[in-house]
Amino acid sequence: MKKGKLIIIGLVVMALISGCGKTADSKGNKANSTEQTKDIETANETEQNKDVQTEENADKQEGEEQQIPDEENVSVQTGDNIKVYYSNADASGFESEEVAVESLSSNEVLKALVDKGVLPVDVSLLSFKEFEKDNEKLLELDFSDKFNTYIKTLGTSAEYYIVGSICNTFLDAYGSDKIHITVNGDVFTTGHAEYPGFMGKFN
């Protein structure tokens, strides 16, 4: 009888152990299932984020391409117009003409004077300064020796209109009040006159 009770108790214990094992397995399986579900959800979210980012990049790229301006809307700098002064045919007065230049620069103004026959092509500017002093807009031009050589070949009247054409053209182009001309850094002197200081417009 006592032996029979021991057998029954042993069977009950084995049943309990078996039940606990199944419960642990069930919990383990449930935990594994939960982890797998989380991994699947994370993977899905990552893929969705990639898809959204790809679409956003595509939209951004498309927007950038649409911002490229048409050729008709591109502004083109056409340069400036300046008034070039020169002597009339009998060297008795000034004439002037509006001409186009690529940009407002001392070399472009000089080129315009050369094109109108005011100066020979071998004359060049060594330096050019634009500044203000005592509420006046001033210009300083330093020409090469070729300029003085050319001026000395002219008569008194021709010299007046050549120098006046240079002064008037530069003063008008830069909206300045006075101009000072030197030659190779020295005082501009010819056989007819000396130009030591600043000059206004010639009449």
Short mmCIF file of N, CA and C in Angstrom, two decimals, residues 2-178:
data_model
loop_
_atom_site.label_atom_id
_atom_site.label_comp_id
_atom_site.label_asym_id
_atom_site.label_seq_id
_atom_site.Cartn_x
_atom_site.Cartn_y
_atom_site.Cartn_z
N LYS A 2 1.87 1.20 0.89
CA LYS A 2 2.80 2.34 0.97
C LYS A 2 3.56 2.49 -0.32
N LYS A 3 3.92 1.36 -0.90
CA LYS A 3 4.64 1.39 -2.18
C LYS A 3 3.77 1.94 -3.27
N GLY A 4 2.50 1.64 -3.23
CA GLY A 4 1.56 2.17 -4.24
C GLY A 4 1.44 3.66 -4.15
N LYS A 5 1.42 4.20 -2.92
CA LYS A 5 1.35 5.66 -2.75
C LYS A 5 2.56 6.34 -3.33
N LEU A 6 3.72 5.71 -3.13
CA LEU A 6 4.96 6.30 -3.66
C LEU A 6 4.92 6.36 -5.19
N ILE A 7 4.37 5.33 -5.77
CA ILE A 7 4.28 5.30 -7.24
C ILE A 7 3.38 6.41 -7.73
N ILE A 8 2.24 6.60 -7.01
CA ILE A 8 1.28 7.65 -7.42
C ILE A 8 1.92 9.02 -7.29
N ILE A 9 2.63 9.22 -6.14
CA ILE A 9 3.30 10.52 -5.94
C ILE A 9 4.33 10.77 -7.02
N GLY A 10 5.06 9.71 -7.39
CA GLY A 10 6.08 9.84 -8.46
C GLY A 10 5.44 10.23 -9.77
N LEU A 11 4.31 9.64 -10.09
CA LEU A 11 3.64 9.98 -11.36
C LEU A 11 3.17 11.42 -11.35
N VAL A 12 2.64 11.86 -10.18
CA VAL A 12 2.17 13.26 -10.08
C VAL A 12 3.32 14.23 -10.29
N VAL A 13 4.47 13.92 -9.64
CA VAL A 13 5.65 14.79 -9.79
C VAL A 13 6.09 14.85 -11.24
N MET A 14 6.13 13.74 -11.92
CA MET A 14 6.54 13.70 -13.33
C MET A 14 5.58 14.51 -14.19
N ALA A 15 4.28 14.41 -13.85
CA ALA A 15 3.28 15.16 -14.62
C ALA A 15 3.49 16.66 -14.44
N LEU A 16 3.80 17.03 -13.17
CA LEU A 16 4.04 18.46 -12.91
C LEU A 16 5.27 18.96 -13.66
N ILE A 17 6.34 18.16 -13.61
CA ILE A 17 7.58 18.55 -14.31
C ILE A 17 7.33 18.68 -15.80
N SER A 18 6.57 17.73 -16.34
CA SER A 18 6.26 17.77 -17.78
C SER A 18 5.46 19.01 -18.12
N GLY A 19 4.50 19.37 -17.23
CA GLY A 19 3.67 20.57 -17.47
C GLY A 19 4.50 21.83 -17.43
N CYS A 20 5.42 21.88 -16.46
CA CYS A 20 6.29 23.08 -16.38
C CYS A 20 7.16 23.20 -17.60
N GLY A 21 7.65 22.08 -18.09
CA GLY A 21 8.50 22.11 -19.30
C GLY A 21 7.73 22.63 -20.49
N LYS A 22 6.48 22.18 -20.61
CA LYS A 22 5.67 22.65 -21.74
C LYS A 22 5.40 24.14 -21.63
N THR A 23 5.14 24.59 -20.33
CA THR A 23 4.87 26.02 -20.13
C THR A 23 6.08 26.85 -20.52
N ALA A 24 7.29 26.36 -20.09
CA ALA A 24 8.53 27.09 -20.43
C ALA A 24 8.73 27.13 -21.93
N ASP A 25 8.47 25.95 -22.58
CA ASP A 25 8.61 25.92 -24.04
C ASP A 25 7.63 26.87 -24.69
N SER A 26 6.40 26.89 -24.12
CA SER A 26 5.39 27.77 -24.71
C SER A 26 5.81 29.22 -24.58
N LYS A 27 6.37 29.57 -23.35
CA LYS A 27 6.82 30.95 -23.17
C LYS A 27 7.98 31.27 -24.09
N GLY A 28 8.89 30.27 -24.22
CA GLY A 28 10.04 30.50 -25.11
C GLY A 28 9.60 30.69 -26.54
N ASN A 29 8.67 29.86 -26.98
CA ASN A 29 8.17 29.98 -28.35
C ASN A 29 7.47 31.31 -28.56
N LYS A 30 6.70 31.70 -27.49
CA LYS A 30 5.98 32.97 -27.61
C LYS A 30 6.96 34.13 -27.70
N ALA A 31 8.06 34.06 -26.87
CA ALA A 31 9.08 35.13 -26.91
C ALA A 31 9.75 35.17 -28.26
N ASN A 32 10.09 33.97 -28.77
CA ASN A 32 10.73 33.92 -30.10
C ASN A 32 9.81 34.48 -31.16
N SER A 33 8.52 34.13 -31.05
CA SER A 33 7.54 34.62 -32.03
C SER A 33 7.45 36.14 -31.96
N THR A 34 7.49 36.69 -30.70
CA THR A 34 7.41 38.15 -30.54
C THR A 34 8.62 38.83 -31.16
N GLU A 35 9.84 38.25 -30.90
CA GLU A 35 11.06 38.82 -31.47
C GLU A 35 11.02 38.78 -32.99
N GLN A 36 10.56 37.66 -33.56
CA GLN A 36 10.46 37.55 -35.02
C GLN A 36 9.50 38.59 -35.58
N THR A 37 8.36 38.78 -34.84
CA THR A 37 7.38 39.78 -35.29
C THR A 37 7.99 41.18 -35.30
N LYS A 38 8.77 41.49 -34.21
CA LYS A 38 9.41 42.80 -34.13
C LYS A 38 10.41 42.98 -35.26
N ASP A 39 11.18 41.92 -35.54
CA ASP A 39 12.16 42.00 -36.63
C ASP A 39 11.48 42.26 -37.96
N ILE A 40 10.36 41.58 -38.19
CA ILE A 40 9.63 41.75 -39.45
C ILE A 40 9.09 43.16 -39.56
N GLU A 41 8.52 43.67 -38.41
CA GLU A 41 7.98 45.03 -38.43
C GLU A 41 9.08 46.06 -38.66
N THR A 42 10.25 45.86 -38.02
CA THR A 42 11.38 46.79 -38.21
C THR A 42 11.85 46.79 -39.66
N ALA A 43 11.93 45.59 -40.24
CA ALA A 43 12.35 45.48 -41.64
C ALA A 43 11.36 46.18 -42.56
N ASN A 44 10.07 46.00 -42.26
CA ASN A 44 9.05 46.66 -43.09
C ASN A 44 9.14 48.17 -42.98
N GLU A 45 9.35 48.66 -41.73
CA GLU A 45 9.46 50.11 -41.54
C GLU A 45 10.68 50.66 -42.27
N THR A 46 11.80 49.91 -42.22
CA THR A 46 13.02 50.35 -42.92
C THR A 46 12.79 50.45 -44.42
N GLU A 47 12.13 49.44 -44.97
CA GLU A 47 11.84 49.45 -46.41
C GLU A 47 10.92 50.61 -46.76
N GLN A 48 9.90 50.85 -45.89
CA GLN A 48 8.97 51.95 -46.16
C GLN A 48 9.70 53.29 -46.11
N ASN A 49 10.62 53.43 -45.11
CA ASN A 49 11.39 54.68 -45.02
C ASN A 49 12.26 54.89 -46.24
N LYS A 50 12.88 53.80 -46.72
CA LYS A 50 13.70 53.88 -47.93
C LYS A 50 12.86 54.32 -49.13
N ASP A 51 11.66 53.73 -49.22
CA ASP A 51 10.78 54.09 -50.35
C ASP A 51 10.39 55.55 -50.28
N VAL A 52 10.05 56.03 -49.05
CA VAL A 52 9.65 57.43 -48.89
C VAL A 52 10.80 58.36 -49.23
N GLN A 53 12.03 58.00 -48.74
CA GLN A 53 13.20 58.83 -49.01
C GLN A 53 13.52 58.86 -50.49
N THR A 54 13.37 57.72 -51.15
CA THR A 54 13.62 57.65 -52.59
C THR A 54 12.65 58.55 -53.35
N GLU A 55 11.37 58.50 -52.94
CA GLU A 55 10.37 59.35 -53.59
C GLU A 55 10.66 60.82 -53.35
N GLU A 56 11.08 61.17 -52.10
CA GLU A 56 11.40 62.57 -51.79
C GLU A 56 12.58 63.06 -52.62
N ASN A 57 13.62 62.20 -52.74
CA ASN A 57 14.78 62.58 -53.55
C ASN A 57 14.41 62.77 -55.00
N ALA A 58 13.52 61.90 -55.49
CA ALA A 58 13.08 62.01 -56.88
C ALA A 58 12.32 63.30 -57.10
N ASP A 59 11.43 63.63 -56.12
CA ASP A 59 10.67 64.88 -56.23
C ASP A 59 11.59 66.09 -56.17
N LYS A 60 12.61 66.02 -55.27
CA LYS A 60 13.55 67.14 -55.14
C LYS A 60 14.34 67.34 -56.42
N GLN A 61 14.82 66.21 -56.99
CA GLN A 61 15.58 66.30 -58.23
C GLN A 61 14.73 66.85 -59.36
N GLU A 62 13.48 66.41 -59.40
CA GLU A 62 12.58 66.91 -60.44
C GLU A 62 12.34 68.40 -60.27
N GLY A 63 12.21 68.84 -58.98
CA GLY A 63 12.01 70.27 -58.72
C GLY A 63 13.21 71.08 -59.13
N GLU A 64 14.43 70.56 -58.87
CA GLU A 64 15.64 71.27 -59.26
C GLU A 64 15.73 71.38 -60.77
N GLU A 65 15.36 70.33 -61.46
CA GLU A 65 15.41 70.37 -62.92
C GLU A 65 14.41 71.39 -63.46
N GLN A 66 13.30 71.55 -62.79
CA GLN A 66 12.30 72.50 -63.26
C GLN A 66 12.72 73.94 -63.03
N GLN A 67 13.72 74.16 -62.12
CA GLN A 67 14.16 75.51 -61.83
C GLN A 67 15.16 76.04 -62.85
N ILE A 68 15.64 75.21 -63.76
CA ILE A 68 16.57 75.66 -64.79
C ILE A 68 15.86 76.66 -65.68
N PRO A 69 16.38 77.90 -65.79
CA PRO A 69 15.68 78.93 -66.57
C PRO A 69 15.75 78.67 -68.06
N ASP A 70 14.73 79.13 -68.74
CA ASP A 70 14.73 79.07 -70.19
C ASP A 70 15.72 80.06 -70.74
N GLU A 71 16.23 79.82 -71.95
CA GLU A 71 17.19 80.72 -72.57
C GLU A 71 16.61 82.11 -72.75
N GLU A 72 15.29 82.18 -72.94
CA GLU A 72 14.65 83.48 -73.15
C GLU A 72 14.66 84.33 -71.88
N ASN A 73 14.76 83.67 -70.70
CA ASN A 73 14.71 84.40 -69.44
C ASN A 73 16.08 84.77 -68.91
N VAL A 74 17.16 84.28 -69.56
CA VAL A 74 18.51 84.59 -69.10
C VAL A 74 18.86 86.00 -69.53
N SER A 75 19.25 86.85 -68.53
CA SER A 75 19.61 88.22 -68.85
C SER A 75 21.02 88.26 -69.41
N VAL A 76 21.22 89.03 -70.45
CA VAL A 76 22.52 89.15 -71.11
C VAL A 76 22.99 90.59 -70.97
N GLN A 77 24.24 90.76 -70.46
CA GLN A 77 24.79 92.10 -70.32
C GLN A 77 25.25 92.59 -71.68
N THR A 78 24.65 93.65 -72.16
CA THR A 78 24.93 94.14 -73.51
C THR A 78 25.96 95.26 -73.51
N GLY A 79 26.50 95.66 -72.34
CA GLY A 79 27.50 96.72 -72.30
C GLY A 79 26.87 98.08 -72.06
N ASP A 80 27.67 99.13 -72.31
CA ASP A 80 27.23 100.50 -72.07
C ASP A 80 27.39 101.34 -73.32
N ASN A 81 26.73 102.47 -73.31
CA ASN A 81 26.92 103.47 -74.37
C ASN A 81 27.64 104.67 -73.80
N ILE A 82 28.60 105.19 -74.53
CA ILE A 82 29.30 106.40 -74.11
C ILE A 82 29.28 107.40 -75.25
N LYS A 83 29.47 108.67 -74.91
CA LYS A 83 29.54 109.72 -75.92
C LYS A 83 31.00 110.02 -76.22
N VAL A 84 31.38 109.82 -77.47
CA VAL A 84 32.76 110.06 -77.89
C VAL A 84 32.84 111.42 -78.59
N TYR A 85 33.74 112.25 -78.11
CA TYR A 85 33.95 113.58 -78.71
C TYR A 85 35.11 113.52 -79.69
N TYR A 86 35.02 114.31 -80.75
CA TYR A 86 36.10 114.40 -81.74
C TYR A 86 35.97 115.73 -82.47
N SER A 87 37.04 116.11 -83.16
CA SER A 87 37.05 117.39 -83.87
C SER A 87 36.25 117.29 -85.16
N ASN A 88 35.60 118.40 -85.53
CA ASN A 88 34.92 118.40 -86.83
C ASN A 88 35.96 118.47 -87.96
N ALA A 89 35.49 118.47 -89.17
CA ALA A 89 36.38 118.35 -90.33
C ALA A 89 37.40 119.47 -90.43
N ASP A 90 37.03 120.69 -90.11
CA ASP A 90 37.96 121.83 -90.25
C ASP A 90 38.58 122.26 -88.93
N ALA A 91 38.51 121.38 -87.92
CA ALA A 91 39.12 121.65 -86.61
C ALA A 91 38.70 122.99 -86.04
N SER A 92 37.38 123.21 -86.07
CA SER A 92 36.85 124.47 -85.54
C SER A 92 35.83 124.25 -84.43
N GLY A 93 35.58 122.99 -84.07
CA GLY A 93 34.60 122.70 -83.04
C GLY A 93 34.53 121.21 -82.74
N PHE A 94 33.77 120.87 -81.72
CA PHE A 94 33.61 119.46 -81.33
C PHE A 94 32.34 118.87 -81.91
N GLU A 95 32.43 117.61 -82.25
CA GLU A 95 31.26 116.80 -82.57
C GLU A 95 31.27 115.61 -81.62
N SER A 96 30.15 114.94 -81.50
CA SER A 96 30.08 113.78 -80.60
C SER A 96 29.16 112.72 -81.18
N GLU A 97 29.37 111.50 -80.73
CA GLU A 97 28.58 110.37 -81.22
C GLU A 97 28.45 109.33 -80.11
N GLU A 98 27.24 108.79 -79.96
CA GLU A 98 27.01 107.71 -79.00
C GLU A 98 27.52 106.40 -79.59
N VAL A 99 28.40 105.72 -78.86
CA VAL A 99 28.92 104.44 -79.32
C VAL A 99 28.77 103.40 -78.21
N ALA A 100 28.67 102.15 -78.61
CA ALA A 100 28.54 101.05 -77.65
C ALA A 100 29.91 100.51 -77.28
N VAL A 101 30.09 100.21 -76.00
CA VAL A 101 31.32 99.58 -75.52
C VAL A 101 30.95 98.32 -74.74
N GLU A 102 31.85 97.37 -74.72
CA GLU A 102 31.57 96.11 -74.03
C GLU A 102 31.36 96.32 -72.54
N SER A 103 32.14 97.23 -71.95
CA SER A 103 32.00 97.56 -70.54
C SER A 103 32.62 98.92 -70.31
N LEU A 104 32.22 99.57 -69.23
CA LEU A 104 32.77 100.88 -68.92
C LEU A 104 34.13 100.69 -68.24
N SER A 105 35.18 100.82 -69.02
CA SER A 105 36.55 100.73 -68.51
C SER A 105 37.41 101.72 -69.26
N SER A 106 38.54 102.09 -68.67
CA SER A 106 39.42 103.08 -69.30
C SER A 106 39.92 102.61 -70.66
N ASN A 107 40.21 101.32 -70.78
CA ASN A 107 40.70 100.80 -72.06
C ASN A 107 39.61 100.80 -73.13
N GLU A 108 38.36 100.53 -72.71
CA GLU A 108 37.26 100.57 -73.67
C GLU A 108 36.99 101.99 -74.15
N VAL A 109 37.10 102.97 -73.25
CA VAL A 109 36.92 104.37 -73.65
C VAL A 109 38.05 104.79 -74.58
N LEU A 110 39.28 104.39 -74.25
CA LEU A 110 40.42 104.69 -75.13
C LEU A 110 40.23 104.06 -76.50
N LYS A 111 39.76 102.83 -76.54
CA LYS A 111 39.53 102.14 -77.81
C LYS A 111 38.49 102.89 -78.64
N ALA A 112 37.45 103.41 -77.99
CA ALA A 112 36.42 104.17 -78.71
C ALA A 112 37.02 105.44 -79.32
N LEU A 113 37.94 106.09 -78.61
CA LEU A 113 38.61 107.28 -79.15
C LEU A 113 39.50 106.91 -80.33
N VAL A 114 40.17 105.78 -80.24
CA VAL A 114 41.00 105.31 -81.36
C VAL A 114 40.13 105.01 -82.57
N ASP A 115 39.00 104.36 -82.35
CA ASP A 115 38.10 104.01 -83.46
C ASP A 115 37.57 105.25 -84.18
N LYS A 116 37.42 106.36 -83.45
CA LYS A 116 36.93 107.60 -84.06
C LYS A 116 38.06 108.44 -84.64
N GLY A 117 39.30 107.94 -84.57
CA GLY A 117 40.42 108.66 -85.15
C GLY A 117 40.98 109.77 -84.29
N VAL A 118 40.57 109.83 -83.03
CA VAL A 118 41.09 110.87 -82.13
C VAL A 118 42.54 110.59 -81.78
N LEU A 119 42.87 109.32 -81.56
CA LEU A 119 44.22 108.90 -81.20
C LEU A 119 44.68 107.75 -82.08
N PRO A 120 46.00 107.64 -82.30
CA PRO A 120 46.50 106.49 -83.06
C PRO A 120 46.45 105.22 -82.23
N VAL A 121 46.50 104.08 -82.90
CA VAL A 121 46.30 102.80 -82.24
C VAL A 121 47.44 102.44 -81.30
N ASP A 122 48.63 103.03 -81.48
CA ASP A 122 49.77 102.65 -80.64
C ASP A 122 49.82 103.42 -79.32
N VAL A 123 48.88 104.32 -79.08
CA VAL A 123 48.81 105.04 -77.81
C VAL A 123 48.13 104.14 -76.77
N SER A 124 48.71 104.08 -75.58
CA SER A 124 48.14 103.24 -74.52
C SER A 124 48.12 103.97 -73.19
N LEU A 125 47.28 103.49 -72.29
CA LEU A 125 47.19 104.04 -70.94
C LEU A 125 48.05 103.20 -69.99
N LEU A 126 48.92 103.87 -69.25
CA LEU A 126 49.74 103.17 -68.26
C LEU A 126 48.99 103.01 -66.94
N SER A 127 48.15 103.98 -66.61
CA SER A 127 47.35 103.88 -65.38
C SER A 127 46.13 104.77 -65.49
N PHE A 128 45.12 104.45 -64.68
CA PHE A 128 43.88 105.21 -64.65
C PHE A 128 43.34 105.18 -63.22
N LYS A 129 42.99 106.35 -62.71
CA LYS A 129 42.45 106.45 -61.36
C LYS A 129 41.17 107.28 -61.36
N GLU A 130 40.21 106.82 -60.59
CA GLU A 130 38.95 107.53 -60.41
C GLU A 130 38.73 107.71 -58.91
N PHE A 131 38.58 108.95 -58.44
CA PHE A 131 38.43 109.19 -57.01
C PHE A 131 37.70 110.50 -56.76
N GLU A 132 37.40 110.76 -55.49
CA GLU A 132 36.71 112.00 -55.10
C GLU A 132 37.58 112.79 -54.14
N LYS A 133 37.55 114.12 -54.29
CA LYS A 133 38.29 115.01 -53.40
C LYS A 133 37.58 116.35 -53.35
N ASP A 134 37.36 116.85 -52.14
CA ASP A 134 36.68 118.13 -51.95
C ASP A 134 35.34 118.17 -52.70
N ASN A 135 34.60 117.07 -52.59
CA ASN A 135 33.27 116.95 -53.20
C ASN A 135 33.30 117.03 -54.73
N GLU A 136 34.44 116.71 -55.32
CA GLU A 136 34.55 116.66 -56.77
C GLU A 136 34.97 115.26 -57.21
N LYS A 137 34.39 114.80 -58.32
CA LYS A 137 34.78 113.52 -58.91
C LYS A 137 35.93 113.78 -59.88
N LEU A 138 37.05 113.12 -59.62
CA LEU A 138 38.27 113.38 -60.38
C LEU A 138 38.78 112.13 -61.09
N LEU A 139 39.46 112.37 -62.21
CA LEU A 139 40.10 111.31 -62.98
C LEU A 139 41.57 111.65 -63.18
N GLU A 140 42.42 110.61 -63.17
CA GLU A 140 43.83 110.77 -63.49
C GLU A 140 44.20 109.75 -64.56
N LEU A 141 44.73 110.23 -65.69
CA LEU A 141 45.15 109.38 -66.79
C LEU A 141 46.64 109.54 -67.01
N ASP A 142 47.36 108.43 -67.05
CA ASP A 142 48.79 108.46 -67.36
C ASP A 142 49.02 107.72 -68.67
N PHE A 143 49.38 108.47 -69.72
CA PHE A 143 49.57 107.89 -71.05
C PHE A 143 51.01 107.45 -71.26
N SER A 144 51.19 106.61 -72.27
CA SER A 144 52.53 106.20 -72.69
C SER A 144 53.21 107.33 -73.47
N ASP A 145 54.51 107.20 -73.71
CA ASP A 145 55.26 108.22 -74.44
C ASP A 145 54.72 108.44 -75.85
N LYS A 146 54.11 107.40 -76.42
CA LYS A 146 53.56 107.50 -77.79
C LYS A 146 52.52 108.61 -77.87
N PHE A 147 51.81 108.84 -76.77
CA PHE A 147 50.79 109.89 -76.75
C PHE A 147 51.44 111.27 -76.94
N ASN A 148 52.49 111.55 -76.19
CA ASN A 148 53.16 112.85 -76.30
C ASN A 148 53.82 113.01 -77.67
N THR A 149 54.37 111.92 -78.17
CA THR A 149 54.99 111.97 -79.50
C THR A 149 53.97 112.37 -80.55
N TYR A 150 52.76 111.79 -80.46
CA TYR A 150 51.71 112.11 -81.42
C TYR A 150 51.23 113.55 -81.27
N ILE A 151 50.99 114.01 -80.05
CA ILE A 151 50.48 115.36 -79.82
C ILE A 151 51.46 116.41 -80.37
N LYS A 152 52.75 116.15 -80.25
CA LYS A 152 53.76 117.11 -80.71
C LYS A 152 53.79 117.25 -82.23
N THR A 153 53.14 116.36 -82.94
CA THR A 153 53.09 116.48 -84.41
C THR A 153 51.94 117.37 -84.85
N LEU A 154 51.09 117.79 -83.92
CA LEU A 154 49.89 118.55 -84.27
C LEU A 154 50.13 120.06 -84.15
N GLY A 155 49.29 120.80 -84.85
CA GLY A 155 49.30 122.25 -84.69
C GLY A 155 48.54 122.64 -83.44
N THR A 156 48.53 123.92 -83.16
CA THR A 156 47.89 124.42 -81.94
C THR A 156 46.41 124.09 -81.89
N SER A 157 45.70 124.34 -82.97
CA SER A 157 44.26 124.10 -83.00
C SER A 157 43.94 122.62 -82.90
N ALA A 158 44.67 121.80 -83.65
CA ALA A 158 44.44 120.35 -83.62
C ALA A 158 44.73 119.79 -82.23
N GLU A 159 45.80 120.29 -81.61
CA GLU A 159 46.13 119.83 -80.25
C GLU A 159 45.00 120.14 -79.28
N TYR A 160 44.43 121.33 -79.38
CA TYR A 160 43.34 121.73 -78.49
C TYR A 160 42.17 120.76 -78.61
N TYR A 161 41.80 120.42 -79.84
CA TYR A 161 40.61 119.58 -80.02
C TYR A 161 40.89 118.10 -79.70
N ILE A 162 42.14 117.66 -79.89
CA ILE A 162 42.47 116.28 -79.51
C ILE A 162 42.45 116.14 -77.99
N VAL A 163 43.14 117.04 -77.30
CA VAL A 163 43.16 116.98 -75.83
C VAL A 163 41.74 117.19 -75.29
N GLY A 164 41.01 118.12 -75.88
CA GLY A 164 39.63 118.37 -75.45
C GLY A 164 38.73 117.17 -75.67
N SER A 165 38.92 116.47 -76.78
CA SER A 165 38.11 115.27 -77.06
C SER A 165 38.37 114.18 -76.02
N ILE A 166 39.64 114.02 -75.63
CA ILE A 166 39.97 113.02 -74.61
C ILE A 166 39.32 113.40 -73.28
N CYS A 167 39.50 114.66 -72.88
CA CYS A 167 38.94 115.11 -71.59
C CYS A 167 37.42 114.97 -71.58
N ASN A 168 36.76 115.49 -72.60
CA ASN A 168 35.30 115.47 -72.62
C ASN A 168 34.74 114.05 -72.64
N THR A 169 35.39 113.17 -73.41
CA THR A 169 34.91 111.79 -73.51
C THR A 169 35.01 111.06 -72.18
N PHE A 170 36.17 111.17 -71.52
CA PHE A 170 36.35 110.50 -70.22
C PHE A 170 35.46 111.12 -69.14
N LEU A 171 35.36 112.44 -69.13
CA LEU A 171 34.54 113.10 -68.11
C LEU A 171 33.07 112.71 -68.24
N ASP A 172 32.57 112.67 -69.47
CA ASP A 172 31.18 112.27 -69.69
C ASP A 172 30.96 110.80 -69.33
N ALA A 173 31.89 109.95 -69.75
CA ALA A 173 31.73 108.50 -69.53
C ALA A 173 31.65 108.16 -68.04
N TYR A 174 32.45 108.84 -67.23
CA TYR A 174 32.49 108.53 -65.79
C TYR A 174 31.72 109.53 -64.94
N GLY A 175 31.08 110.51 -65.58
CA GLY A 175 30.32 111.49 -64.82
C GLY A 175 31.18 112.27 -63.85
N SER A 176 32.40 112.60 -64.27
CA SER A 176 33.36 113.27 -63.40
C SER A 176 33.41 114.77 -63.68
N ASP A 177 34.05 115.49 -62.76
CA ASP A 177 34.12 116.95 -62.87
C ASP A 177 35.42 117.43 -63.52
N LYS A 178 36.53 116.80 -63.17
CA LYS A 178 37.82 117.25 -63.69
C LYS A 178 38.72 116.06 -64.00
#
